[in-house]
mmCIF file of C-alpha atoms in Angstrom:
data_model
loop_
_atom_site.group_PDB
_atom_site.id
_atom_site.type_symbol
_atom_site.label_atom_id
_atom_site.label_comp_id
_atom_site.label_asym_id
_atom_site.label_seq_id
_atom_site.Cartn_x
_atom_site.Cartn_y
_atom_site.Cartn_z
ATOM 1 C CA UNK A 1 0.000 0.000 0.000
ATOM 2 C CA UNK A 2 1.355 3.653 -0.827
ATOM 3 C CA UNK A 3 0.274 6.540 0.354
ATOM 4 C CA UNK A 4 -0.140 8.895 -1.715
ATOM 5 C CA UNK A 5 -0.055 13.227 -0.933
ATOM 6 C CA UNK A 6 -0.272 16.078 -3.872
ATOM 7 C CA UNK A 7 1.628 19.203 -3.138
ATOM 8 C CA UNK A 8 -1.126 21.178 -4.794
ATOM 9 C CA UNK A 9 -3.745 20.650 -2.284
ATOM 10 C CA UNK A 10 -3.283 21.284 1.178
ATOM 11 C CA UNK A 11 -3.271 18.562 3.388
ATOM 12 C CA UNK A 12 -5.800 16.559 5.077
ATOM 13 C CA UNK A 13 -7.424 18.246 7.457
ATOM 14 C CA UNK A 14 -7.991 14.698 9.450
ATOM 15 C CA UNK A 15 -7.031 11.382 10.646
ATOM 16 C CA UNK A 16 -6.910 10.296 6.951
ATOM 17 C CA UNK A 17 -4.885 10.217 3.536
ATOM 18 C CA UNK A 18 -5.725 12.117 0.405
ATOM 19 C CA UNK A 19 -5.165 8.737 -1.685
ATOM 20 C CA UNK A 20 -4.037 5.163 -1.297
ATOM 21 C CA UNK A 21 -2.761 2.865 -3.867
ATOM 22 C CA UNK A 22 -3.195 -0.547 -3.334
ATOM 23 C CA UNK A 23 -3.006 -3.591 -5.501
ATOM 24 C CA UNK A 24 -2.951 -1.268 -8.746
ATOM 25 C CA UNK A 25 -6.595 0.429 -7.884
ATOM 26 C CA UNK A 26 -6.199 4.476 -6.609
ATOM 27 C CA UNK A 27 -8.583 5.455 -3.285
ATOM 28 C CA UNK A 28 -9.323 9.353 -3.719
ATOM 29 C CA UNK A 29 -10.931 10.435 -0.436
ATOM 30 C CA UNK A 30 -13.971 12.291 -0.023
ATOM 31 C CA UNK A 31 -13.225 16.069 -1.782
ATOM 32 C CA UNK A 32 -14.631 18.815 -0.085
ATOM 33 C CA UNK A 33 -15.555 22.264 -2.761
ATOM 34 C CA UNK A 34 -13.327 24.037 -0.821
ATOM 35 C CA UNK A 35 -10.729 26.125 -2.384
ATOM 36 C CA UNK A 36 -6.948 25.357 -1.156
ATOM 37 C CA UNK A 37 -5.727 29.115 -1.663
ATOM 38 C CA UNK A 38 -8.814 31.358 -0.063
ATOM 39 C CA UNK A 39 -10.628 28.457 1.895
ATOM 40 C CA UNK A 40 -13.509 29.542 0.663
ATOM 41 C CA UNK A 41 -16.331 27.583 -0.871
ATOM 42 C CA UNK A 42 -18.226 29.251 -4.452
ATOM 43 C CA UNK A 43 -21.702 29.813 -4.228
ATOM 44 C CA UNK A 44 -23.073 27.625 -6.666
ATOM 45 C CA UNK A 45 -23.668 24.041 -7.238
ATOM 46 C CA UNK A 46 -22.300 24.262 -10.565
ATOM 47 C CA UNK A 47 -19.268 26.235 -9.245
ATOM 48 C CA UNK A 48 -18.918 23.753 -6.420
ATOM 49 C CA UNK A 49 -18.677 20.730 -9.281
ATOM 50 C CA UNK A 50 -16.350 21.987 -11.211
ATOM 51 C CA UNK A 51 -13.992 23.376 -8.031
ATOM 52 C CA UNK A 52 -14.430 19.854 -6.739
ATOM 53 C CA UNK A 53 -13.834 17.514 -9.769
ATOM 54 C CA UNK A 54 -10.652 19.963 -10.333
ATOM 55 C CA UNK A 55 -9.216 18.956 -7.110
ATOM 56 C CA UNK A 56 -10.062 15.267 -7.919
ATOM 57 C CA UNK A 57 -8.250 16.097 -11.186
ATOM 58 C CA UNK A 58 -5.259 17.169 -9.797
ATOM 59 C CA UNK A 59 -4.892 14.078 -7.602
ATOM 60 C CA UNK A 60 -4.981 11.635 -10.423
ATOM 61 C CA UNK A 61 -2.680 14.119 -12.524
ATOM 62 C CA UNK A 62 -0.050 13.743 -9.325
ATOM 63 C CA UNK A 63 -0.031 9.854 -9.694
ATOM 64 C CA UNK A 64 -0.132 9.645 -13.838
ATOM 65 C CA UNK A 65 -4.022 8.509 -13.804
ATOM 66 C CA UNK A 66 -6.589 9.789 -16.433
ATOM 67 C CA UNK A 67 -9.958 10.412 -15.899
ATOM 68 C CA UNK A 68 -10.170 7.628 -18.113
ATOM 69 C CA UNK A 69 -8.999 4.896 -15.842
ATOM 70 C CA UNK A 70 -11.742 6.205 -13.203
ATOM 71 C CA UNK A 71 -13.703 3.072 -12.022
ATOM 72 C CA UNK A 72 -16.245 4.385 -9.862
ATOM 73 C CA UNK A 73 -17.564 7.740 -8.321
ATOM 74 C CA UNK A 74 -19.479 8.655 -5.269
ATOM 75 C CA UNK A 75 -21.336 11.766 -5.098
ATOM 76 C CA UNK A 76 -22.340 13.245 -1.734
ATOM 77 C CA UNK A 77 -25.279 15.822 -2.154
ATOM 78 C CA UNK A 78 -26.652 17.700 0.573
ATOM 79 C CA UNK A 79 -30.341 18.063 -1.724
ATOM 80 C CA UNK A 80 -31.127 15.385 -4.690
ATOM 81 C CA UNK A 81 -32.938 17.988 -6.392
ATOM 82 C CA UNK A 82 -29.552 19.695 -7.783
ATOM 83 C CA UNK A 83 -28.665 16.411 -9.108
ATOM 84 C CA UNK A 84 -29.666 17.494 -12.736
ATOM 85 C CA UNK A 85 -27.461 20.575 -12.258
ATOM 86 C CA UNK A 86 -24.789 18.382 -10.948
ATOM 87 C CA UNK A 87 -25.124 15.705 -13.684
ATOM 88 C CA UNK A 88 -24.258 18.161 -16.625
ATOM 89 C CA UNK A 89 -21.388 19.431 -15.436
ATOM 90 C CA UNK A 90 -19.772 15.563 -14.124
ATOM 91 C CA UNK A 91 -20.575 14.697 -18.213
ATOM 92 C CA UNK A 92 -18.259 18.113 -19.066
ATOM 93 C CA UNK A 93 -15.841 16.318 -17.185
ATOM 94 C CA UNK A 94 -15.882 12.946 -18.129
ATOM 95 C CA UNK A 95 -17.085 13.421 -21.364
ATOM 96 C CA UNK A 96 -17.282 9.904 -23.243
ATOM 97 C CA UNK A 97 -16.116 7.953 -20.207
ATOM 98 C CA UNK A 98 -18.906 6.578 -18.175
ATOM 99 C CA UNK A 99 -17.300 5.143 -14.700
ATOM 100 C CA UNK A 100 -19.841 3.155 -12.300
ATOM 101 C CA UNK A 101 -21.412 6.155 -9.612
ATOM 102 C CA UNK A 102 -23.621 6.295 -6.936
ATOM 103 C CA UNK A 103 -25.350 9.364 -5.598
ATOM 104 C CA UNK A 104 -25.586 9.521 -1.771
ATOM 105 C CA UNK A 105 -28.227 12.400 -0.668
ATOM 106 C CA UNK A 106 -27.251 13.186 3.074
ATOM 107 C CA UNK A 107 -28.438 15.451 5.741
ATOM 108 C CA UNK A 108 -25.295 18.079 5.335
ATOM 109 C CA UNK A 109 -22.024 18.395 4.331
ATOM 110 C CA UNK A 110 -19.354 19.806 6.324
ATOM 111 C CA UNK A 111 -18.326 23.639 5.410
ATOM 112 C CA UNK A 112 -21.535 24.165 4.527
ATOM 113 C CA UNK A 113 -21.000 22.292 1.113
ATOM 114 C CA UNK A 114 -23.362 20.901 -1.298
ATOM 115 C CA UNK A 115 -21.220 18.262 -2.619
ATOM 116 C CA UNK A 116 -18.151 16.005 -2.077
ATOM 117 C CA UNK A 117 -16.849 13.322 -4.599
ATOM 118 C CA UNK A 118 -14.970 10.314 -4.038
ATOM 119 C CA UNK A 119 -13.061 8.268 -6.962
ATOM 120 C CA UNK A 120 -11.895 4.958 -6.890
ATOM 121 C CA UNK A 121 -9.306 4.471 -10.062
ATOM 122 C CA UNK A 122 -7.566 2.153 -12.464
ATOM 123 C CA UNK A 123 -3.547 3.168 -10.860
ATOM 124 C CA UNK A 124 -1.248 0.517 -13.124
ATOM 125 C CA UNK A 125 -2.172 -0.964 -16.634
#
């Protein structure tokens, strides 16, 4: 197992790793839409996506994995009904690539957020 830390994001703010590798498969933890220079969290859900899936972005970029070799995602949301809004901006992302994903409403996030995504991925060919 190797645990794995990216410079460009600050670092965990808990008893817990950013990413694991293990057995060729890459853990991204839960990824708050907080931003790592002002701390502060944008407005919008569609803001929040994009802030969020660029800090899940980063992490794979650290380790050499595409968003192509995603497996699965999880997506916290704080109120199913901005799932639509959500939804179009996860396809901008992903584009043709189509990795298993579950959507988990909950009660709240912390921060205040309305999302948080976690990745499983595809780490060694």
């Amino acid at each position: 197992m190797t645990i794995i830390e990216s410079s460009d994001l600050p670092a965990a703010n808990g008893h817990y790793s950013q990413c694991i590798v293990f057995n060729k498969v890459l853990y991204v933890s839960g990824q708050l839409p907080v931003d790592p220079i002002s701390k502060t969290v944008p407005a919008t859900i569609e803001a929040q996506t994009d802030l969020v899936l660029s800090k899940v972005d980063t992490i794979l970029t650290s380790v050499g994995v595409s968003r192509n070799e995603v497996i699965q995602a999880r997506i916290y949301l704080d109120d199913i009904a901005l799932w639509d809004r959500v939804n179009e901006r996860y396809k901008v992302f992903f584009g043709d690539h189509k990795p298993v994903r579950c959507i988990v409403p909950v009660k709240t996030l912390h921060y205040g957020c309305l999302i948080e995504v976690e990745i499983t991925a595809q780490a060694e060919k």
